[in-house]
Short mmCIF file of C-alpha atoms in Angstrom, two decimals:
data_model
loop_
_atom_site.label_atom_id
_atom_site.label_comp_id
_atom_site.label_asym_id
_atom_site.label_seq_id
_atom_site.Cartn_x
_atom_site.Cartn_y
_atom_site.Cartn_z
CA MET A 195 -0.15 -0.08 0.11
CA VAL A 196 1.29 3.21 -0.82
CA CYS A 197 1.23 5.56 2.12
CA TRP A 198 0.42 9.29 1.51
CA GLU A 199 2.88 10.37 4.05
CA ASP A 200 5.93 9.08 2.31
CA ILE A 201 4.60 10.72 -1.01
CA VAL A 202 4.66 14.04 0.99
CA ALA A 203 7.78 13.80 2.38
CA ARG A 204 9.27 13.07 -0.78
CA LEU A 205 7.66 16.07 -2.67
CA THR A 206 8.75 18.56 0.06
CA ALA A 207 11.80 17.37 1.69
CA PRO A 208 14.06 18.61 -1.04
CA ALA A 209 12.35 22.03 -0.98
CA LEU A 210 12.71 22.16 2.56
CA ARG A 211 16.59 21.08 2.35
CA ARG A 212 16.97 23.98 -0.14
CA GLY A 213 15.57 26.39 2.17
CA LEU A 214 17.74 25.51 4.86
CA ASP A 215 20.66 25.25 2.67
CA ILE A 216 20.09 29.01 1.87
CA LEU A 217 19.48 30.12 5.45
CA GLU A 218 22.61 28.37 6.38
CA LEU A 219 24.81 30.11 3.62
CA LEU A 220 23.27 33.52 4.66
CA VAL A 221 24.52 32.97 8.65
CA ASP A 222 27.83 33.77 7.82
CA GLN A 223 27.31 36.59 5.11
CA ASP A 224 27.22 39.96 7.02
CA GLU A 225 25.96 41.94 3.60
CA GLY A 226 24.02 39.06 2.34
CA LEU A 227 24.05 37.80 -1.22
CA ARG A 228 22.24 38.34 -4.28
CA VAL A 229 19.77 35.50 -5.58
CA PRO A 230 22.43 34.70 -8.58
CA GLU A 231 25.40 34.21 -6.07
CA ILE A 232 22.88 32.11 -4.06
CA THR A 233 22.48 30.16 -7.14
CA GLN A 234 25.82 29.92 -8.02
CA LEU A 235 26.98 28.72 -4.63
CA LEU A 236 24.52 26.00 -3.98
CA GLY A 237 23.82 24.71 -7.85
CA LEU A 238 20.19 25.83 -7.64
CA PRO A 239 18.04 26.75 -10.63
CA ARG A 240 17.47 30.42 -10.71
CA ALA A 241 13.89 30.14 -10.63
CA THR A 242 13.88 27.59 -7.89
CA THR A 243 16.17 30.07 -5.75
CA HIS A 244 14.07 33.13 -6.40
CA GLU A 245 10.85 30.87 -5.21
CA LEU A 246 12.67 29.84 -2.14
CA VAL A 247 13.74 33.14 -1.34
CA ASN A 248 10.58 34.82 -1.77
CA THR A 249 8.80 32.18 0.52
CA LEU A 250 11.54 32.83 3.06
CA ALA A 251 11.17 36.41 2.93
CA ASP A 252 7.31 35.99 3.05
CA ARG A 253 7.59 34.15 6.53
CA GLY A 254 10.24 36.91 7.86
CA TYR A 255 13.27 34.32 7.81
CA VAL A 256 15.28 36.62 5.26
CA THR A 257 15.01 40.07 3.96
CA VAL A 258 15.58 41.34 0.69
CA SER A 259 16.90 44.60 0.00
CA LYS A 260 15.00 46.78 -2.43
CA GLU A 261 17.99 49.12 -3.17
CA THR A 262 20.59 46.30 -3.60
CA GLY A 263 18.54 43.06 -4.22
CA ARG A 264 20.81 41.26 -1.11
CA VAL A 265 19.26 38.60 0.61
CA ALA A 266 20.14 38.68 4.25
CA ILE A 267 19.01 36.75 7.78
CA GLY A 268 15.53 38.22 8.76
CA LEU A 269 14.11 38.62 12.28
CA ASN A 270 12.42 35.15 12.25
CA ALA A 271 15.43 33.44 11.74
CA LEU A 272 16.88 35.54 14.98
CA ARG A 273 13.73 34.19 16.81
CA LEU A 274 14.62 30.71 16.32
CA GLY A 275 18.09 31.34 17.30
CA ALA A 276 16.68 33.10 20.53
CA GLY A 277 14.06 30.13 21.30
CA TYR A 278 17.21 27.31 21.14
CA GLU A 279 19.20 29.77 23.38
CA ARG A 280 16.49 29.90 26.02
CA GLY A 281 16.33 26.45 26.39
CA LEU A 282 20.28 26.31 27.17
CA ASP A 283 21.41 26.05 30.50
CA LEU A 284 25.38 26.52 31.12
CA ALA A 285 25.61 24.17 34.12
CA THR A 286 23.52 21.62 31.88
CA VAL A 287 25.91 21.98 28.75
CA GLY A 288 28.63 22.16 30.72
CA ARG A 289 27.66 18.91 32.94
CA GLU A 290 27.65 17.39 29.42
CA CYS A 291 30.90 18.39 28.12
CA ALA A 292 32.84 17.99 31.36
CA GLY A 293 31.71 14.63 31.52
CA GLU A 294 32.79 13.55 28.02
CA VAL A 295 36.22 14.89 29.21
CA ALA A 296 36.00 13.21 32.49
CA ARG A 297 35.56 9.83 30.55
CA ALA A 298 38.61 10.60 28.69
CA CYS A 299 40.99 11.33 31.18
CA GLY A 300 39.52 9.80 34.55
CA GLU A 301 40.38 12.90 36.53
CA THR A 302 38.25 15.57 38.16
CA VAL A 303 36.73 18.06 35.56
CA GLN A 304 35.10 21.40 36.39
CA VAL A 305 33.38 24.19 34.94
CA VAL A 306 33.43 27.62 36.70
CA VAL A 307 32.15 31.03 36.06
CA ARG A 308 33.59 34.52 37.29
CA ASP A 309 31.99 36.44 40.41
CA GLY A 310 34.35 39.54 40.51
CA ARG A 311 37.50 38.45 41.79
CA PHE A 312 36.27 34.85 42.53
CA ALA A 313 35.71 31.74 40.35
CA VAL A 314 32.69 30.03 41.19
CA PHE A 315 32.34 25.94 40.54
CA ILE A 316 29.17 25.12 38.80
CA VAL A 317 29.92 21.70 37.50
CA ARG A 318 32.25 19.22 38.93
CA ILE A 319 32.81 15.65 37.78
CA ASP A 320 34.65 13.35 39.96
CA SER A 321 37.65 11.77 39.28
CA LYS A 322 37.35 7.67 38.71
CA TYR A 323 40.38 7.54 41.21
CA SER A 324 40.29 6.79 44.93
CA VAL A 325 42.75 9.47 45.51
CA ARG A 326 40.73 12.57 44.33
CA LEU A 327 40.22 16.52 44.72
CA VAL A 328 37.75 17.70 47.02
CA SER A 329 35.89 20.66 45.86
CA GLN A 330 32.18 21.51 45.59
CA VAL A 331 29.65 23.03 43.10
CA GLY A 332 28.83 26.60 44.66
CA SER A 333 32.12 26.88 46.27
CA ARG A 334 34.27 30.05 45.42
CA LEU A 335 37.90 30.43 44.90
CA LEU A 336 40.17 33.18 44.08
CA ALA A 337 40.45 33.40 40.36
CA SER A 338 44.16 34.29 40.32
CA CYS A 339 44.81 30.97 42.38
CA THR A 340 43.09 28.67 39.82
CA ALA A 341 43.72 27.87 36.17
CA GLY A 342 39.98 28.37 35.43
CA GLY A 343 40.07 31.62 37.19
CA LYS A 344 43.14 32.63 35.14
CA ALA A 345 41.30 31.30 32.04
CA LEU A 346 38.15 33.68 32.78
CA LEU A 347 40.71 36.64 33.99
CA SER A 348 42.33 36.16 30.41
CA ALA A 349 39.26 37.05 28.60
CA LEU A 350 38.92 40.47 30.58
CA PRO A 351 40.04 44.00 28.82
CA ALA A 352 42.81 45.64 30.53
CA ARG A 353 40.82 48.30 32.04
CA GLU A 354 38.27 45.58 34.02
CA LEU A 355 41.40 43.77 35.07
CA ASP A 356 42.90 46.79 36.50
CA GLU A 357 39.75 47.59 38.53
CA LEU A 358 39.79 43.96 39.90
CA PHE A 359 43.60 43.85 40.71
CA PRO A 360 44.77 47.35 40.88
CA ASN A 361 48.10 46.49 43.13
CA ASP A 362 49.77 43.74 44.83
CA LYS A 363 47.57 43.68 47.98
CA ALA A 364 44.46 42.72 45.85
CA LEU A 365 46.20 39.43 45.26
CA GLN A 366 45.61 37.14 48.30
CA GLN A 367 47.46 33.89 48.29
CA MET A 368 46.08 30.34 49.08
CA THR A 369 49.24 28.79 49.06
CA SER A 370 53.02 29.80 48.84
CA ASN A 371 52.91 29.30 45.12
CA SER A 372 49.99 31.45 44.43
CA ILE A 373 50.41 34.74 42.39
CA SER A 374 51.25 37.53 44.54
CA THR A 375 52.07 40.33 42.28
CA ARG A 376 50.10 42.04 39.43
CA LYS A 377 53.47 41.60 37.36
CA ARG A 378 53.20 38.02 37.60
CA LEU A 379 49.25 38.18 37.22
CA LEU A 380 49.59 40.21 33.91
CA ALA A 381 52.47 38.19 32.67
CA GLU A 382 50.26 34.46 33.05
CA VAL A 383 47.10 36.46 31.72
CA GLU A 384 49.05 37.36 28.39
CA GLU A 385 50.37 33.86 28.07
CA ALA A 386 47.12 32.70 28.52
CA ARG A 387 45.68 34.77 25.66
CA GLU A 388 48.28 33.63 23.41
CA ARG A 389 48.16 29.97 23.81
CA GLY A 390 44.60 29.91 24.63
CA TRP A 391 44.75 27.85 27.73
CA THR A 392 45.99 28.32 31.53
CA GLU A 393 47.72 26.02 34.54
CA GLU A 394 48.45 26.19 37.88
CA TYR A 395 50.53 24.16 40.24
CA CYS A 396 49.87 23.99 43.86
CA GLU A 397 48.59 27.42 43.62
CA SER A 398 44.95 26.88 45.42
CA ASN A 399 45.86 23.49 46.86
CA ASP A 400 49.20 22.30 48.10
CA HIS A 401 48.50 18.68 46.25
CA ALA A 402 47.09 19.77 42.93
CA ALA A 403 47.89 20.60 39.58
CA CYS A 404 45.12 21.79 36.93
CA VAL A 405 44.89 23.09 33.24
CA ALA A 406 41.98 25.18 31.92
CA ALA A 407 40.33 26.47 28.93
CA PRO A 408 38.05 29.56 28.28
CA VAL A 409 34.60 29.03 27.08
CA TYR A 410 32.95 31.61 24.54
CA ASP A 411 29.40 32.04 23.51
CA ARG A 412 27.90 32.85 20.15
CA LEU A 413 28.66 36.38 20.79
CA GLY A 414 31.99 35.81 21.46
CA ASN A 415 31.71 36.52 25.11
CA CYS A 416 33.62 34.03 27.74
CA VAL A 417 30.78 32.78 29.82
CA ALA A 418 32.92 30.07 31.50
CA ALA A 419 36.48 28.20 31.71
CA MET A 420 36.55 24.31 31.69
CA SER A 421 39.42 22.68 34.12
CA ILE A 422 40.95 19.28 34.68
CA SER A 423 42.39 19.09 38.15
CA VAL A 424 44.92 16.33 39.21
CA PRO A 425 46.59 15.33 42.19
CA THR A 426 50.63 15.99 42.01
CA PRO A 427 51.42 12.34 42.01
CA ARG A 428 49.68 11.77 38.94
CA TRP A 429 51.05 14.99 37.16
CA GLY A 430 53.80 15.01 34.85
CA ASP A 431 54.63 16.65 31.63
CA ALA A 432 53.39 13.95 29.29
CA GLU A 433 50.40 14.06 31.15
CA LYS A 434 49.79 17.75 31.29
CA GLU A 435 50.04 17.75 27.48
CA HIS A 436 47.33 15.40 27.10
CA TYR A 437 45.22 17.35 29.62
CA VAL A 438 45.75 20.25 27.53
CA GLU A 439 44.43 18.98 24.57
CA LEU A 440 41.60 17.42 26.47
CA VAL A 441 40.64 20.42 28.17
CA LEU A 442 40.67 22.67 24.65
CA ASP A 443 38.67 19.83 23.09
CA GLY A 444 35.91 20.30 25.98
CA ALA A 445 36.07 24.02 26.18
CA ARG A 446 35.43 24.32 22.15
CA ALA A 447 32.52 21.36 22.53
CA MET A 448 31.01 23.45 25.00
CA ALA A 449 31.37 26.59 23.08
CA GLN A 450 29.57 25.11 20.19
CA ARG A 451 26.76 23.67 22.04
CA LEU A 452 26.00 27.31 23.49
CA GLY A 453 26.03 28.42 19.60
CA ALA A 454 29.72 29.56 19.12
CA SER A 455 31.16 29.24 15.91
CA VAL A 456 34.45 27.36 16.58
CA SER A 457 37.24 26.55 14.45
CA SER A 458 39.17 23.28 15.11
#
């Protein structure tokens, strides 16, 4: 027996796919594209492109400039993105991505956000080992003493960093290895900006080392940082290199799920 739904799907799916192709093509075009350009880039018949563009324009998903003929993303496409964004929860996304990293390394993986000079833990995935680090969701540590906190600080403009740490006295220490001078803080922040990740060794805990990477949202704002924390007996140069790769991958995955455009 012929299924009517299957027939409808075969007839409508190609048009839907082509319409979505047009929207995806326009996402990265700040100035829009003319119909001939869309036709050429997607390999569509010109008449089909006109029909699809007109339909998308009627529904508000694209706009067509009367002066230039350029087609650009419309308000309803923005509303779809906003609807998706409303459904996102930073802690939920962080927990999913941190869980993937924890399964890959077996160590404690955390996600932190910044509150002034402090890093606040919103996600913690425990290590699989019996000897593990103790931290609690909701706890606050000085950002300058943690790899995750330093990753968050590296995303700040110089003015805001100066307001948070105007002098050496603003840098409280948690261990003898903690940053105690603005000069060292600024040097580590600059290094973090250049390489894209941060580290600490016994700076918030005398028995722990850590690497971290910032997480950005679709607007390019640093909204969190992901870190891997390891007891020093399990730490070494080879391990650190592996953890850096994992935390960078985890931060990128989290950013992608938050809607950011991320290059590998």
